[in-house]
């Protein structure tokens, strides 16, 4: 089965999830789901000012082969409670579903440690590398050339199964963690300043088993499942006590022998321990407690460490047969837990999908900018074309009007000139005639609008012609008097002189 296809929908239908969980619940509803066997537990809440408030919890038991039924139940539950499934939920694996291994890696570089673990993963389990999903926590120790590493190993088929369930429910998985990590953080939070002095452990009692979890320096370092639970105590208390103490002793001895972490001085007891006051006394009388007077046990109410609404408290009160401590702890510390068992290829798929989405977004942005620029240029060209068209129309109208005005002006100038020169020719002829006596007569008289005058005629003698020229010049009416042509001839018994004179009418006349 292609795991990428299985998780395609369970990774949030293509929506990206940040590798850091601080954005996990933001201001939206958040949910943590635990599926142990056929028992489903859901805790959902809401955060405000980085503080989680649990709004409700639900537990449901299913029959054999319940996968499809669980998917339908999850879809209905998330829809009816209006939980934001697309943002993804935190899914936690119970201690029975994973393997913890403490190993020493000869390196202090995290990237190098990851490569070594990836190459040697087959050494730590009976499965091949392709059959498991693995993550790890580094135990920070100063002045060492090696690193103590806590490996978390889970069968890939288990991950595939859960992913199919959530995929069919239409719910995205934001993170696949282990339930023990959130529980360890809760134990440390309740221990307060004590965890700075020594390791802190906790025992959570469930129906069919119990979990011993130990943390040191704010980090989980040991988890052991004890196959004795509430059902065993209620069925055969004496036998269950013996088996429980034997398994607890083996677990504490195994922790001491692995040489990791400081000695445990405080163990908290919680879970389904209502009506089991004897268990605290039984544990206190065990060999490890009698041999170490500093080792203490503290009973913790499974609800006290968390902030719940009144409705949530009422819901938990109506379900005395269910313990939500582990699920609430996982949700409360979803921001700080580090284990994520979503396979590496799925993380790469997300990374490429997010990168592709960013490229698509950038492409859309560029296309939008280009479209806006194109629209701007097109509108600019349109307005310029419209303006040019209007200017052409105005120019054509103006040209026609200008031509009309020019024709009118020309007519006016002609009329004005006619009016100015009307009668001037007669006036000039009168002045010329006044200078002519009986000894001269004119054969031609020409006067134009420019004031040029042509006078042609015949005089009794040539001297008379010259005298006439002198008269014209001295009359102050004419200038530039020139004799163009003179010719003597005989007319009858007398000699006469023909002449042609050119002159100009004086200005102001």
mmCIF file of N, CA and C in Angstrom, residues 7-17 85-88 167 170-174:
data_model
loop_
_atom_site.group_PDB
_atom_site.id
_atom_site.type_symbol
_atom_site.label_atom_id
_atom_site.label_comp_id
_atom_site.label_asym_id
_atom_site.label_seq_id
_atom_site.Cartn_x
_atom_site.Cartn_y
_atom_site.Cartn_z
ATOM 1 N N UNK A 7 -1.792 8.832 3.355
ATOM 2 C CA UNK A 7 -1.730 10.032 4.187
ATOM 3 C C UNK A 7 -2.040 11.297 3.431
ATOM 4 N N UNK A 8 -2.335 11.186 2.122
ATOM 5 C CA UNK A 8 -2.582 12.394 1.323
ATOM 6 C C UNK A 8 -3.721 13.204 1.907
ATOM 7 N N UNK A 9 -4.779 12.495 2.277
ATOM 8 C CA UNK A 9 -5.920 13.218 2.842
ATOM 9 C C UNK A 9 -5.732 13.477 4.316
ATOM 10 N N UNK A 10 -5.069 12.531 5.022
ATOM 11 C CA UNK A 10 -4.921 12.694 6.460
ATOM 12 C C UNK A 10 -3.925 13.759 6.834
ATOM 13 N N UNK A 11 -3.197 14.293 5.872
ATOM 14 C CA UNK A 11 -2.314 15.428 6.157
ATOM 15 C C UNK A 11 -3.020 16.738 5.984
ATOM 16 N N UNK A 12 -4.345 16.732 5.966
ATOM 17 C CA UNK A 12 -5.081 17.989 5.984
ATOM 18 C C UNK A 12 -5.568 18.404 4.635
ATOM 19 N N UNK A 13 -5.803 17.423 3.717
ATOM 20 C CA UNK A 13 -6.358 17.730 2.395
ATOM 21 C C UNK A 13 -5.528 18.753 1.668
ATOM 22 N N UNK A 14 -4.218 18.599 1.754
ATOM 23 C CA UNK A 14 -3.362 19.528 1.021
ATOM 24 C C UNK A 14 -3.007 20.768 1.803
ATOM 25 N N UNK A 15 -3.569 20.936 2.995
ATOM 26 C CA UNK A 15 -3.239 22.120 3.782
ATOM 27 C C UNK A 15 -1.936 21.848 4.513
ATOM 28 N N UNK A 16 -1.083 22.847 4.630
ATOM 29 C CA UNK A 16 0.234 22.664 5.227
ATOM 30 C C UNK A 16 0.132 22.698 6.741
ATOM 31 N N UNK A 17 1.017 21.907 7.403
ATOM 32 C CA UNK A 17 1.140 21.924 8.846
ATOM 33 C C UNK A 17 2.571 22.276 9.182
ATOM 34 N N UNK A 85 -11.358 19.960 11.809
ATOM 35 C CA UNK A 85 -10.627 18.762 11.397
ATOM 36 C C UNK A 85 -9.593 19.062 10.332
ATOM 37 N N UNK A 86 -9.813 20.092 9.540
ATOM 38 C CA UNK A 86 -8.887 20.376 8.444
ATOM 39 C C UNK A 86 -7.534 20.849 8.951
ATOM 40 N N UNK A 87 -7.509 21.469 10.112
ATOM 41 C CA UNK A 87 -6.226 21.903 10.679
ATOM 42 C C UNK A 87 -5.424 20.716 11.180
ATOM 43 N N UNK A 88 -6.066 19.570 11.341
ATOM 44 C CA UNK A 88 -5.364 18.377 11.779
ATOM 45 C C UNK A 88 -5.466 18.173 13.279
ATOM 46 N N UNK A 167 -8.253 9.042 7.215
ATOM 47 C CA UNK A 167 -8.531 9.452 5.837
ATOM 48 C C UNK A 167 -9.997 9.229 5.508
ATOM 49 N N UNK A 170 -12.149 11.798 6.894
ATOM 50 C CA UNK A 170 -11.965 13.160 6.390
ATOM 51 C C UNK A 170 -11.297 14.076 7.392
ATOM 52 N N UNK A 171 -10.439 13.510 8.237
ATOM 53 C CA UNK A 171 -9.773 14.284 9.289
ATOM 54 C C UNK A 171 -8.269 14.245 9.048
ATOM 55 N N UNK A 172 -7.637 15.396 9.110
ATOM 56 C CA UNK A 172 -6.195 15.463 8.911
ATOM 57 C C UNK A 172 -5.435 15.172 10.191
ATOM 58 N N UNK A 173 -4.277 14.553 10.041
ATOM 59 C CA UNK A 173 -3.393 14.289 11.179
ATOM 60 C C UNK A 173 -2.261 15.308 11.148
ATOM 61 N N UNK A 174 -2.190 16.121 12.164
ATOM 62 C CA UNK A 174 -1.124 17.123 12.227
ATOM 63 C C UNK A 174 0.165 16.524 12.763
#
